[in-house]
Structure formats: C-alpha cells, structure tokens
Backbone as JSON, one array per atom type, in Angstrom:
{
  "sequence": "XXXXXXXXXXXXXXXXXXXXXXXXXXXXXXXXXXXXXXXXXXXXXXXXXXXXXXXXXXXXXXXXXXXXXXXXXXXXXXXXXXXXXXXXXXXXXXXXXXXXXXXXXXXXXXXXXXXXXXXXXXXXXXXXXXXXXXXXXXXXXXXXXXXXXXXXXXXXXXXXXXXXXXXXXXXXXXXXXXXXXXXXXXXXXXXXXXXXXXXXXXXXXXXXXXXXXXXXXXXXXXXXXXXXXXXXXXXXXXXXXXXXXXXXXXXXXXXXXXXXXX",
  "N": [[3.07, -1.82, 0.71], [3.16, -0.46, -2.54], [2.01, 0.64, -5.79], [1.27, 0.56, -9.36], [-2.03, -0.47, -10.25], [-2.73, -3.96, -10.35], [-0.2, -5.08, -10.4], [0.52, -6.8, -8.45], [0.59, -6.16, -5.68], [-0.91, -7.16, -3.54], [-0.25, -9.92, -3.37], [2.51, -9.73, -2.89], [2.52, -8.34, -0.43], [1.23, -10.26, 1.17], [3.1, -12.36, 1.02], [5.29, -11.23, 2.33], [4.2, -10.84, 4.9], [3.59, -13.5, 5.68], [6.16, -14.65, 5.69], [7.43, -13.17, 7.74], [5.81, -13.94, 9.9], [6.34, -16.67, 9.99], [8.9, -16.59, 10.9], [8.56, -16.17, 13.54], [7.54, -13.75, 14.43], [5.1, -11.35, 15.62], [2.5, -10.44, 13.55], [0.5, -8.23, 11.62], [-1.68, -8.11, 8.96], [-3.02, -5.94, 6.64], [-5.45, -4.57, 4.38], [-6.41, -2.16, 1.9], [-7.57, -2.68, -0.41], [-10.31, -2.82, -2.51], [-11.11, -5.19, -3.7], [-10.24, -7.15, -2.01], [-8.4, -9.48, -1.95], [-6.76, -10.81, -0.26], [-7.54, -12.72, 1.69], [-8.21, -14.94, 0.14], [-5.71, -15.39, -0.95], [-4.13, -16.12, 1.25], [-5.32, -18.48, 2.13], [-6.5, -19.65, 4.58], [-5.89, -19.74, 8.21], [-2.86, -18.52, 9.77], [-0.35, -19.11, 12.05], [0.41, -16.58, 14.38], [-0.25, -14.54, 12.68], [-2.47, -11.97, 11.97], [-5.4, -10.61, 10.37], [-6.95, -7.96, 8.56], [-9.37, -5.78, 6.97], [-9.65, -2.64, 5.47], [-12.57, -1.23, 5.05], [-14.01, 0.93, 2.87], [-16.74, 1.85, 2.77], [-17.81, 1.12, 5.28], [-16.04, 2.45, 7.01], [-16.52, 5.1, 6.28], [-19.22, 5.43, 6.98], [-19.03, 5.09, 9.77], [-17.41, 7.28, 10.42], [-19.01, 9.46, 9.64], [-21.13, 9.12, 11.45], [-19.79, 9.56, 13.85], [-19.0, 12.28, 13.61], [-21.5, 13.52, 13.43], [-22.48, 12.87, 15.93], [-20.75, 14.2, 17.65], [-19.87, 16.98, 16.76], [-22.33, 17.61, 15.51], [-24.24, 17.42, 17.55], [-24.4, 19.8, 18.99], [-25.52, 21.63, 17.28], [-28.06, 23.67, 15.7], [-31.18, 22.64, 14.11], [-31.11, 23.46, 11.36], [-28.38, 24.01, 10.83], [-27.37, 21.54, 11.43], [-28.47, 19.99, 9.39], [-27.1, 21.07, 7.22], [-24.48, 20.26, 7.86], [-24.81, 17.51, 7.68], [-25.31, 17.25, 4.95], [-22.87, 18.17, 3.97], [-21.21, 16.13, 4.79], [-21.69, 14.2, 2.94], [-20.0, 14.52, 0.85], [-17.4, 13.55, -1.54], [-14.9, 13.86, -0.38], [-15.21, 13.16, 2.25], [-15.17, 10.36, 2.39], [-12.49, 9.93, 1.69], [-11.2, 11.05, 3.93], [-12.17, 9.39, 5.98], [-11.15, 6.83, 5.26], [-8.49, 7.46, 5.31], [-8.06, 8.01, 8.02], [-8.46, 5.43, 9.02], [-6.31, 4.14, 7.8], [-4.2, 5.46, 9.08], [-4.66, 4.53, 11.66], [-4.08, 1.8, 11.38], [-1.34, 1.91, 10.74], [-0.35, 2.96, 13.13], [-0.53, 0.76, 14.78], [1.82, -0.53, 14.43], [3.62, -0.12, 16.46], [4.01, -2.17, 18.27], [4.23, -4.53, 16.89], [4.78, -6.17, 13.68], [3.3, -4.52, 10.99], [1.8, -5.07, 7.99], [0.89, -3.45, 5.15], [-1.28, -3.57, 2.5], [-1.72, -1.49, 0.09], [-4.15, 0.22, -1.88], [-3.94, 1.42, -5.28], [-5.0, 4.21, -5.33], [-6.77, 7.28, -4.61], [-6.8, 6.94, -1.87], [-4.28, 6.07, -1.16], [-2.61, 8.08, -2.24], [-3.46, 10.31, -0.89], [-2.08, 10.52, 1.51], [0.19, 11.92, 0.92], [-0.08, 14.7, 1.16], [-0.94, 14.84, 3.71], [-0.64, 16.08, 6.27], [-1.4, 18.71, 5.94], [-3.81, 18.96, 4.23], [-5.61, 17.1, 5.32], [-5.9, 17.99, 7.96], [-7.01, 20.56, 7.57], [-9.47, 19.94, 6.32], [-10.67, 18.28, 8.22], [-10.93, 20.0, 10.41], [-12.68, 21.81, 9.28], [-14.95, 20.24, 8.84], [-15.47, 18.74, 11.22], [-14.45, 20.05, 13.43], [-12.93, 19.14, 15.6], [-10.48, 17.45, 17.74], [-7.62, 15.96, 16.25], [-7.09, 12.42, 15.9], [-4.54, 10.66, 17.74], [-3.11, 8.87, 16.17], [-3.29, 9.98, 13.61], [-2.03, 12.43, 13.93], [0.6, 11.63, 14.28], [1.18, 10.27, 11.97], [2.49, 11.1, 9.48], [5.1, 11.59, 10.34], [5.8, 9.02, 11.14], [5.71, 7.65, 8.7], [7.78, 8.89, 7.41], [9.94, 8.05, 8.81], [12.58, 5.96, 8.5], [13.28, 3.97, 10.22], [10.95, 3.07, 11.25], [9.05, 2.65, 9.22], [8.98, 0.78, 6.24], [8.74, 1.32, 2.96], [7.62, -0.24, 0.09], [7.93, -0.35, -3.38], [6.09, -1.85, -5.83], [6.35, -3.41, -8.98], [6.09, -4.26, -12.5], [8.31, -5.61, -15.0], [8.0, -3.73, -17.18], [7.15, -0.99, -19.39], [5.01, 0.92, -18.67], [4.16, 0.23, -15.89], [6.68, 0.57, -14.59], [7.37, 3.28, -15.08], [5.19, 4.66, -14.05], [5.37, 3.94, -11.37], [7.83, 5.11, -10.83], [7.17, 7.81, -11.04], [5.43, 7.94, -8.88], [7.25, 7.47, -6.85], [8.71, 9.86, -6.93], [6.73, 11.66, -6.1], [6.35, 10.73, -3.49], [8.87, 11.28, -2.42], [8.85, 14.06, -2.52], [7.12, 14.5, -0.48], [8.69, 13.88, 1.6], [9.1, 11.19, 2.06], [10.93, 8.33, 1.74], [11.17, 5.67, -0.43], [11.89, 2.28, 0.49], [12.66, 0.04, -1.02], [12.47, -1.5, -4.32], [10.34, -3.88, -5.88], [10.31, -6.21, -8.36], [7.82, -7.86, -9.88], [6.49, -11.0, -11.11], [8.46, -11.77, -13.0], [10.24, -12.9, -15.9], [12.88, -13.43, -15.84], [15.71, -15.48, -16.09], [14.13, -17.71, -16.59], [14.49, -19.94, -18.14], [13.16, -20.88, -20.36], [12.46, -22.57, -23.45], [10.9, -21.56, -25.35], [10.57, -19.35, -28.03], [9.12, -16.92, -27.96], [8.76, -16.38, -25.23], [11.44, -16.19, -24.55], [12.16, -13.86, -25.92], [10.56, -12.04, -24.56], [11.71, -12.19, -22.02], [14.23, -11.1, -22.59], [13.43, -8.52, -23.25], [12.74, -7.55, -20.77], [15.14, -6.88, -19.58], [15.93, -4.3, -20.21], [14.27, -2.67, -18.61], [14.8, -3.61, -16.05], [17.45, -2.89, -15.86], [17.17, -0.11, -16.01], [15.78, 0.37, -13.62], [17.68, -0.53, -11.71], [19.76, 1.27, -12.1], [18.7, 3.88, -12.2], [16.51, 4.32, -10.47], [16.07, 2.62, -8.16], [17.26, 2.08, -4.87], [17.47, -0.3, -3.59], [16.81, -3.49, -4.94], [14.66, -6.1, -5.75], [13.51, -9.25, -7.12], [10.73, -11.2, -8.25], [9.86, -14.37, -9.44], [8.01, -15.24, -12.43], [4.94, -16.94, -12.1], [3.38, -20.01, -12.8], [1.0, -20.72, -11.67], [-1.18, -18.9, -9.52], [0.31, -17.9, -6.51], [-0.84, -19.28, -3.6], [-1.66, -19.77, -0.18], [0.35, -20.6, 2.74], [2.84, -22.0, 2.31], [3.42, -21.7, -0.46], [3.57, -18.92, -0.65], [5.71, -18.38, 1.07], [7.8, -19.64, -0.33], [7.88, -17.98, -2.54], [9.0, -15.71, -1.45], [11.66, -16.25, -0.96], [15.24, -15.55, -0.95], [16.85, -14.23, -3.91], [19.35, -13.9, -6.44], [20.23, -11.11, -8.55], [21.07, -10.41, -11.76], [21.75, -8.18, -14.27], [21.99, -7.6, -17.66], [23.42, -5.0, -19.66]],
  "CA": [[3.37, -2.01, -0.71], [2.48, 0.49, -3.42], [2.32, 0.48, -7.2], [0.16, 0.61, -10.3], [-2.95, -1.58, -10.05], [-2.53, -5.18, -11.11], [1.19, -5.53, -10.44], [0.71, -7.85, -7.46], [0.87, -5.69, -4.32], [-1.56, -8.05, -2.57], [0.56, -11.13, -3.24], [3.78, -9.36, -2.26], [2.23, -8.05, 0.97], [0.95, -11.53, 1.83], [4.35, -13.12, 1.12], [6.09, -10.6, 3.39], [3.55, -11.11, 6.18], [3.75, -14.92, 5.99], [7.57, -14.88, 6.01], [7.68, -12.62, 9.08], [5.11, -14.78, 10.89], [7.05, -17.95, 10.1], [10.12, -16.34, 11.68], [8.2, -16.04, 14.93], [7.11, -12.39, 14.78], [3.68, -10.99, 15.58], [2.29, -9.72, 12.29], [-0.87, -7.91, 11.23], [-1.77, -7.82, 7.53], [-4.22, -5.14, 6.38], [-5.59, -4.15, 2.98], [-7.44, -1.2, 1.5], [-7.99, -3.14, -1.73], [-11.74, -3.17, -2.51], [-11.3, -6.58, -4.13], [-9.95, -7.98, -0.83], [-7.9, -10.78, -2.4], [-5.78, -11.36, 0.68], [-8.05, -13.93, 2.34], [-8.05, -16.04, -0.82], [-4.28, -15.64, -1.14], [-3.58, -16.8, 2.42], [-5.92, -19.82, 2.23], [-6.61, -20.15, 5.95], [-5.18, -19.05, 9.28], [-1.44, -18.76, 9.92], [0.0, -18.78, 13.43], [1.1, -15.32, 14.56], [-0.67, -13.58, 11.66], [-3.86, -11.53, 11.98], [-5.79, -10.03, 9.09], [-8.1, -7.06, 8.57], [-9.59, -5.03, 5.74], [-10.23, -1.31, 5.61], [-13.75, -1.16, 4.18], [-14.33, 2.35, 2.73], [-18.13, 2.15, 3.11], [-17.98, 1.01, 6.73], [-15.27, 3.52, 7.65], [-17.2, 6.36, 6.02], [-20.43, 5.46, 7.81], [-18.62, 5.3, 11.17], [-16.91, 8.64, 10.56], [-20.17, 10.36, 9.6], [-21.86, 8.98, 12.72], [-18.98, 10.2, 14.89], [-19.09, 13.74, 13.46], [-22.85, 13.95, 13.77], [-22.67, 12.71, 17.37], [-19.94, 15.18, 18.37], [-20.13, 18.34, 16.27], [-23.74, 17.8, 15.2], [-25.07, 17.48, 18.74], [-24.55, 21.16, 19.49], [-26.02, 22.49, 16.23], [-29.5, 23.78, 15.51], [-31.6, 21.73, 13.02], [-30.68, 23.93, 10.04], [-26.93, 23.8, 10.72], [-27.16, 20.1, 11.45], [-28.78, 19.52, 8.05], [-25.99, 21.48, 6.36], [-23.36, 19.39, 8.17], [-25.13, 16.2, 7.13], [-25.1, 17.35, 3.5], [-21.43, 18.31, 3.76], [-20.59, 14.83, 5.02], [-21.93, 13.34, 1.79], [-19.02, 14.83, -0.19], [-16.38, 12.51, -1.75], [-13.76, 14.07, 0.51], [-15.48, 12.5, 3.52], [-14.65, 8.99, 2.3], [-11.03, 9.99, 1.75], [-10.81, 11.28, 5.32], [-12.49, 8.2, 6.77], [-10.19, 5.78, 4.93], [-7.19, 7.94, 5.77], [-8.03, 7.78, 9.47], [-8.28, 3.99, 9.23], [-4.93, 3.86, 7.4], [-3.35, 5.94, 10.18], [-4.87, 3.63, 12.79], [-3.35, 0.56, 11.13], [0.09, 2.22, 10.85], [-0.04, 3.14, 14.55], [-0.42, -0.55, 15.42], [3.17, -1.01, 14.23], [4.5, 0.15, 17.6], [4.29, -3.38, 19.04], [4.23, -5.7, 16.0], [4.9, -5.82, 12.28], [2.07, -4.28, 10.27], [2.02, -5.07, 6.54], [-0.26, -2.8, 4.53], [-1.46, -3.7, 1.06], [-2.49, -0.28, -0.22], [-4.71, 0.31, -3.23], [-3.38, 2.54, -6.05], [-6.09, 5.17, -5.51], [-6.64, 8.46, -3.78], [-6.55, 6.55, -0.49], [-2.84, 6.03, -1.0], [-1.98, 9.35, -2.56], [-3.87, 11.34, 0.07], [-1.11, 10.67, 2.58], [1.29, 12.79, 0.49], [-0.25, 16.03, 1.74], [-1.82, 14.54, 4.84], [-0.56, 16.96, 7.42], [-2.1, 19.96, 5.67], [-5.18, 18.86, 3.7], [-6.48, 16.38, 6.25], [-6.2, 18.86, 9.11], [-7.93, 21.62, 7.15], [-10.8, 19.4, 6.07], [-11.23, 17.78, 9.47], [-11.34, 21.15, 11.2], [-13.85, 22.41, 8.65], [-16.12, 19.38, 8.98], [-15.78, 18.23, 12.55], [-14.01, 20.99, 14.46], [-12.48, 18.45, 16.81], [-9.07, 17.12, 17.81], [-7.21, 14.82, 15.44], [-6.61, 11.26, 16.64], [-3.08, 10.58, 17.9], [-2.56, 8.13, 15.04], [-3.19, 10.89, 12.47], [-1.02, 13.44, 14.27], [1.95, 11.06, 14.16], [1.31, 9.43, 10.78], [3.5, 11.52, 8.51], [6.42, 11.37, 10.95], [6.07, 7.58, 11.11], [5.98, 7.25, 7.32], [9.08, 9.45, 7.03], [10.98, 7.45, 9.64], [12.98, 4.67, 7.91], [13.38, 2.97, 11.27], [9.61, 2.62, 11.59], [8.31, 2.26, 8.02], [9.68, 0.39, 5.02], [7.79, 1.4, 1.87], [8.08, -1.03, -1.05], [7.27, -0.09, -4.65], [5.96, -3.08, -6.61], [6.18, -3.11, -10.4], [6.44, -5.29, -13.48], [9.41, -5.16, -15.86], [7.36, -3.19, -18.38], [7.29, 0.47, -19.42], [4.01, 1.68, -17.92], [4.29, 0.06, -14.44], [7.94, 1.14, -14.08], [7.38, 4.74, -15.13], [4.2, 5.17, -13.1], [5.94, 3.79, -10.03], [8.89, 6.11, -10.7], [6.49, 9.07, -10.76], [4.94, 7.84, -7.5], [8.42, 7.65, -5.98], [9.02, 11.29, -6.87], [5.71, 12.27, -5.24], [6.67, 10.35, -2.11], [10.06, 12.02, -2.0], [8.45, 15.45, -2.26], [6.46, 14.49, 0.83], [9.67, 13.51, 2.6], [9.03, 9.75, 2.29], [11.87, 7.67, 0.84], [10.92, 4.23, -0.57], [12.98, 1.42, 0.96], [13.11, -0.87, -2.08], [11.57, -1.85, -5.42], [10.18, -5.31, -6.12], [9.83, -6.53, -9.7], [6.99, -9.05, -9.75], [6.15, -11.75, -12.32], [9.56, -11.63, -13.96], [10.67, -14.07, -16.65], [14.33, -13.51, -15.75], [16.26, -16.81, -15.8], [13.05, -18.71, -16.58], [14.99, -21.15, -18.79], [12.21, -21.37, -21.36], [12.92, -22.79, -24.83], [9.94, -20.92, -26.25], [11.19, -18.11, -28.54], [8.36, -15.74, -27.54], [9.12, -16.11, -23.83], [12.84, -15.75, -24.54], [12.19, -12.44, -26.32], [9.98, -11.26, -23.46], [12.72, -12.11, -20.98], [15.25, -10.14, -23.01], [12.84, -7.18, -23.19], [12.73, -7.11, -19.38], [16.45, -6.4, -19.15], [15.97, -2.83, -20.35], [13.61, -2.03, -17.48], [15.54, -3.98, -14.85], [18.65, -2.05, -15.85], [16.73, 1.24, -15.67], [15.49, 0.4, -12.19], [18.91, -0.69, -10.94], [20.66, 2.41, -12.27], [18.08, 5.2, -12.13], [15.4, 4.5, -9.54], [16.0, 1.81, -6.94], [18.44, 1.89, -4.03], [17.45, -1.75, -3.37], [15.96, -4.08, -5.98], [14.44, -7.55, -5.67], [12.61, -9.7, -8.18], [9.96, -12.41, -7.98], [9.7, -15.04, -10.73], [6.68, -15.5, -12.97], [4.36, -18.17, -11.57], [2.38, -20.61, -13.68], [-0.23, -20.65, -10.89], [-1.13, -17.86, -8.51], [0.75, -18.47, -5.23], [-1.8, -19.18, -2.5], [-1.28, -20.61, 0.96], [1.59, -20.2, 3.42], [4.04, -22.59, 1.72], [3.69, -21.08, -1.76], [3.97, -17.53, -0.41], [7.05, -18.39, 1.65], [8.74, -19.95, -1.42], [7.98, -16.8, -3.38], [9.77, -14.67, -0.77], [13.03, -16.64, -0.67], [16.2, -14.66, -1.62], [17.35, -14.56, -5.24], [20.31, -12.93, -6.97], [19.75, -10.39, -9.73], [22.13, -9.98, -12.67], [21.11, -7.56, -15.4], [22.89, -7.2, -18.73], [23.12, -3.7, -20.25]],
  "C": [[2.54, -1.05, -1.53], [2.86, 0.2, -4.85], [1.08, 0.61, -8.05], [-0.72, -0.61, -10.1], [-2.64, -2.77, -10.93], [-1.11, -5.7, -11.15], [1.49, -6.55, -9.34], [1.04, -7.38, -6.06], [0.29, -6.62, -3.26], [-0.73, -9.29, -2.32], [1.86, -10.83, -2.52], [3.57, -9.09, -0.77], [1.99, -9.34, 1.75], [2.22, -12.35, 2.02], [5.24, -12.56, 2.23], [5.52, -10.95, 4.76], [3.76, -12.55, 6.61], [5.19, -15.2, 6.41], [7.91, -14.37, 7.4], [7.04, -13.48, 10.15], [5.84, -16.1, 11.08], [8.38, -17.8, 10.83], [9.82, -16.06, 13.15], [7.74, -14.67, 15.37], [5.58, -12.31, 14.84], [3.46, -10.09, 14.37], [0.8, -9.45, 12.09], [-0.85, -7.48, 9.77], [-3.09, -7.11, 7.26], [-4.25, -4.7, 4.93], [-6.63, -3.05, 2.85], [-7.97, -1.55, 0.12], [-9.47, -3.5, -1.7], [-12.0, -4.62, -2.9], [-11.03, -7.57, -3.0], [-9.5, -9.39, -1.21], [-7.08, -11.5, -1.34], [-6.27, -12.66, 1.32], [-7.9, -15.14, 1.42], [-6.58, -16.41, -1.0], [-3.7, -16.43, 0.02], [-4.09, -18.23, 2.55], [-5.89, -20.36, 3.65], [-5.77, -19.37, 6.93], [-3.73, -19.47, 9.35], [-1.05, -18.28, 11.32], [0.81, -17.49, 13.49], [0.65, -14.23, 13.62], [-2.15, -13.26, 11.81], [-4.13, -10.73, 10.71], [-6.97, -9.08, 9.28], [-8.2, -6.35, 7.22], [-10.18, -3.67, 6.07], [-11.35, -1.2, 4.58], [-14.17, 0.31, 4.05], [-15.76, 2.7, 3.13], [-18.35, 2.13, 4.62], [-17.26, 2.14, 7.46], [-15.96, 4.87, 7.47], [-18.45, 6.5, 6.87], [-20.09, 5.73, 9.27], [-18.14, 6.73, 11.4], [-18.06, 9.65, 10.55], [-20.93, 10.32, 10.92], [-21.11, 9.68, 13.85], [-19.1, 11.72, 14.83], [-20.48, 14.24, 13.85], [-23.1, 13.85, 15.28], [-21.91, 13.76, 18.17], [-20.29, 16.6, 17.94], [-21.62, 18.58, 16.08], [-24.64, 17.96, 16.4], [-25.37, 18.91, 19.17], [-25.17, 22.11, 18.47], [-27.55, 22.55, 16.22], [-29.9, 22.93, 14.29], [-31.11, 22.16, 11.64], [-29.19, 23.67, 9.83], [-26.6, 22.31, 10.69], [-27.44, 19.49, 10.08], [-27.67, 19.87, 7.07], [-24.77, 20.59, 6.58], [-23.58, 17.99, 7.57], [-24.92, 16.18, 5.62], [-23.61, 17.41, 3.18], [-20.72, 16.96, 3.88], [-20.86, 13.83, 3.9], [-20.94, 13.6, 0.65], [-18.0, 13.71, -0.34], [-15.2, 12.64, -0.81], [-13.95, 13.35, 1.85], [-14.97, 11.07, 3.5], [-13.14, 8.97, 2.37], [-10.55, 10.17, 3.19], [-11.02, 10.03, 6.16], [-11.48, 7.08, 6.52], [-8.8, 6.18, 5.41], [-7.03, 7.73, 7.26], [-7.79, 6.3, 9.78], [-6.86, 3.57, 8.88], [-3.98, 4.27, 8.52], [-3.46, 5.03, 11.4], [-4.08, 2.33, 12.61], [-1.84, 0.79, 11.27], [0.5, 2.33, 12.32], [0.12, 1.82, 15.28], [0.98, -1.14, 15.28], [4.12, -0.7, 15.36], [4.83, -1.12, 18.39], [4.24, -4.66, 18.21], [4.56, -5.22, 14.59], [3.5, -5.61, 11.71], [2.41, -4.21, 8.78], [0.75, -4.54, 5.9], [-0.22, -2.98, 3.02], [-2.33, -2.54, 0.61], [-2.96, -0.27, -1.67], [-4.13, 1.52, -3.96], [-4.45, 3.57, -6.38], [-5.79, 6.4, -4.69], [-6.38, 8.14, -2.34], [-5.06, 6.53, -0.2], [-2.23, 7.42, -1.18], [-2.35, 10.47, -1.6], [-2.82, 11.56, 1.15], [0.03, 11.63, 2.21], [1.16, 14.2, 1.04], [-1.11, 15.95, 3.0], [-1.81, 15.62, 5.9], [-1.3, 18.26, 7.21], [-3.56, 19.74, 5.28], [-6.11, 18.14, 4.67], [-6.88, 17.3, 7.41], [-7.19, 19.95, 8.74], [-9.34, 21.08, 6.98], [-11.46, 18.91, 7.35], [-11.72, 18.94, 10.33], [-12.59, 21.79, 10.63], [-15.1, 21.58, 8.92], [-16.47, 19.13, 10.44], [-15.41, 19.16, 13.69], [-13.61, 20.28, 15.75], [-11.02, 18.04, 16.68], [-8.76, 15.91, 16.93], [-6.82, 13.64, 16.33], [-5.08, 11.25, 16.7], [-2.44, 9.89, 16.71], [-2.37, 9.02, 13.82], [-2.1, 11.94, 12.71], [0.38, 12.92, 13.98], [2.19, 10.34, 12.84], [2.45, 9.84, 9.87], [4.9, 11.31, 9.06], [6.79, 9.89, 10.92], [6.41, 7.11, 9.7], [7.35, 7.75, 6.86], [10.23, 8.8, 7.76], [11.37, 6.09, 9.09], [13.16, 3.58, 8.96], [12.03, 2.4, 11.66], [8.89, 2.02, 10.39], [9.25, 1.9, 6.88], [8.64, 0.37, 3.89], [8.37, 0.71, 0.64], [7.26, -0.69, -2.28], [7.28, -1.37, -5.47], [5.68, -2.71, -8.06], [6.35, -4.38, -11.22], [7.56, -4.74, -14.34], [8.87, -4.74, -17.22], [7.34, -1.67, -18.26], [6.3, 1.17, -18.5], [4.12, 1.47, -16.41], [5.55, 0.68, -13.86], [7.87, 2.65, -14.02], [6.32, 5.35, -14.22], [4.69, 5.05, -11.67], [7.07, 4.79, -9.79], [8.29, 7.49, -10.4], [5.95, 9.09, -9.34], [6.09, 8.03, -6.52], [8.79, 9.11, -5.85], [8.01, 12.03, -6.0], [5.99, 11.97, -3.77], [7.86, 11.14, -1.59], [9.75, 13.48, -1.72], [7.74, 15.58, -0.92], [7.42, 14.08, 1.94], [9.67, 12.04, 2.95], [9.93, 9.06, 1.26], [11.55, 6.18, 0.75], [12.14, 3.41, -0.18], [13.54, 0.57, -0.16], [12.05, -0.99, -3.16], [11.52, -3.37, -5.53], [9.59, -5.5, -7.51], [9.1, -7.87, -9.62], [6.79, -9.71, -11.12], [7.22, -11.63, -13.41], [9.89, -12.96, -14.63], [12.19, -14.25, -16.62], [14.77, -14.91, -15.34], [15.18, -17.89, -15.78], [13.47, -20.01, -17.27], [14.09, -21.7, -19.87], [12.9, -21.55, -22.72], [12.0, -22.13, -25.84], [10.5, -19.58, -26.73], [10.44, -16.84, -28.12], [8.71, -15.37, -26.1], [10.57, -15.65, -23.71], [12.94, -14.28, -24.9], [11.61, -11.55, -25.22], [10.98, -11.12, -22.32], [13.8, -11.1, -21.34], [14.72, -8.71, -22.93], [12.82, -6.65, -21.76], [14.04, -6.46, -18.97], [16.54, -4.88, -19.21], [15.39, -2.15, -19.11], [14.27, -2.39, -16.15], [16.81, -3.13, -14.73], [18.29, -0.61, -15.48], [16.46, 1.37, -14.17], [16.77, 0.38, -11.37], [19.79, 0.55, -10.99], [20.02, 3.76, -12.02], [17.09, 5.39, -10.98], [15.58, 3.83, -8.18], [17.32, 1.79, -6.18], [18.58, 0.42, -3.65], [16.46, -2.34, -4.37], [15.88, -5.59, -5.78], [13.51, -7.96, -6.8], [11.95, -11.01, -7.77], [9.65, -13.08, -9.32], [8.24, -15.19, -11.13], [6.21, -16.86, -12.49], [3.33, -18.72, -12.55], [1.01, -20.64, -13.01], [-0.09, -19.57, -9.82], [-0.72, -18.46, -7.17], [-0.28, -18.22, -4.14], [-1.4, -20.15, -1.41], [0.1, -20.25, 1.47], [2.84, -20.73, 2.73], [4.41, -21.91, 0.4], [4.16, -19.64, -1.59], [5.38, -17.46, 0.16], [8.1, -18.71, 0.58], [8.95, -18.73, -2.31], [8.93, -15.78, -2.79], [11.23, -15.06, -0.52], [14.02, -15.78, -1.48], [16.62, -15.18, -2.99], [18.36, -13.49, -5.65], [19.75, -12.31, -8.24], [20.94, -9.91, -10.53], [21.46, -9.44, -13.94], [22.17, -7.14, -16.43], [22.46, -5.87, -19.31], [22.57, -3.93, -21.66]]
}
C-alpha cells in the first residue's frame, strides 16, 4: 500500500492481511512505518498471520557492520576510516532500508506478503532502484548484490507477483499527490493494481447538513479517480472508531458497490 501520509495505509494493509489469513492463506505483514501502528491495529495474534517491522536504525547498523566486515577487512587503517565516514551518509540508511524492503518482497514466493510502506524516500527509492542502488552499493561495498535486490524491480513490475494499491482520501491533496506518485511508478514500469478511497462519507446516511455537504464534495474526487486515474477503485467507509482487531478489520474489507454522480 502506498499514498500520502495519514490516509490510512497501515489500516488498509492490516485489513488485507487479516482477510487473506481468514481465508486460510499464509500471510506475512510488514511495515516500514516508523510509528509502527500495525501491532496496535491487529490487537493480538491471528492464526496464519506473521508480523515484522523494518526498523531503519537497526537495518542501517547491520548494513554498516556487514560492509565494514567485508570490504573494510581488506583496507588499511586510513582507507578503513574513510569507508567508515562514508557509511555515515544519509544514503546509507536508504540502501539499508531498501535491502530490507527487497528481502520482504522476496518472501512472497511462498506466501502472501503485505507491505505497509511509508510515504518517504524509502518508498520512492525503488523507482530508480536498478541504477542508483547498484551504483551506490558498488561504490560503498564493492560486493555482489543480494538475490532479492537483483530481482526486486522485475517482481514489482510483474502484475502476477505484485499488486500495488494506492490509498487516498476523497480530497484534493491526497488524490493529486497519489496521482503524481502513480505517474512516477509508471515511469519506472510499475502499474498500480487499484486505488482505495479510505474514510469516505459516501452513503453515510447522515442527517447532519455539514456531513451531507462533505459527502457531496467527495463526489468530485471519486468521479475524477474513476474516470482519470484508477483502473480499479474501491472505497472504505468513515469509521466512528479506529478499526482494531481481526473482526473490525475483516468487516472493513468486505465488498461494497460504488456509484458516483457526475
């Protein structure tokens, strides 16, 4: 799941993972979200579902240690100090998190892997992964790329392997930022599978005039999505309480029809 921060990627990812697990599939749910809301959202263990978090600090520390142990071992003290300084650059964290992201995607060969990705450079780095990652890795570590990284872009481009979902709200900024992200993905040869409109007031049945006007305002953006951006479009209703636990998440994921007036 991808989208502008705060649109509910974590909840959507959790709902998808829970639904797949309840259908009897093996599922792994992973997040790069620093806030790590998924554990609170799931509220306990669910049969068939495993959970992990990509921790940028831990991944960066492990990557630095690996490079120093491999490339650094053969260097003289002066060169080793330069390498150590080089590994303190911001790009090192991007590479470390990217490697972890590739590792999680690779696990999808024998189970469903649901990734809740943060709307940061960690996500956008994959757009030019095959070139920038390889150049930086060769410059820093001068070693062979992991198999998961070598195959990552091909896996993301393969609609039979990866389904990328853009999550948004029926508001101007989230819709247009997600549309720009979709264009970036397409330039990288990655076609989003579907759009999900979260926290929608569509068909809410409220008698409150303010909520009625807000519902009507959504129609403009739902119509734009249906006609200009999304090949598949789903919507999730606004919740008075945050959906937590398996039952609430499964209810959130049940099918709904979508009718949008021009």
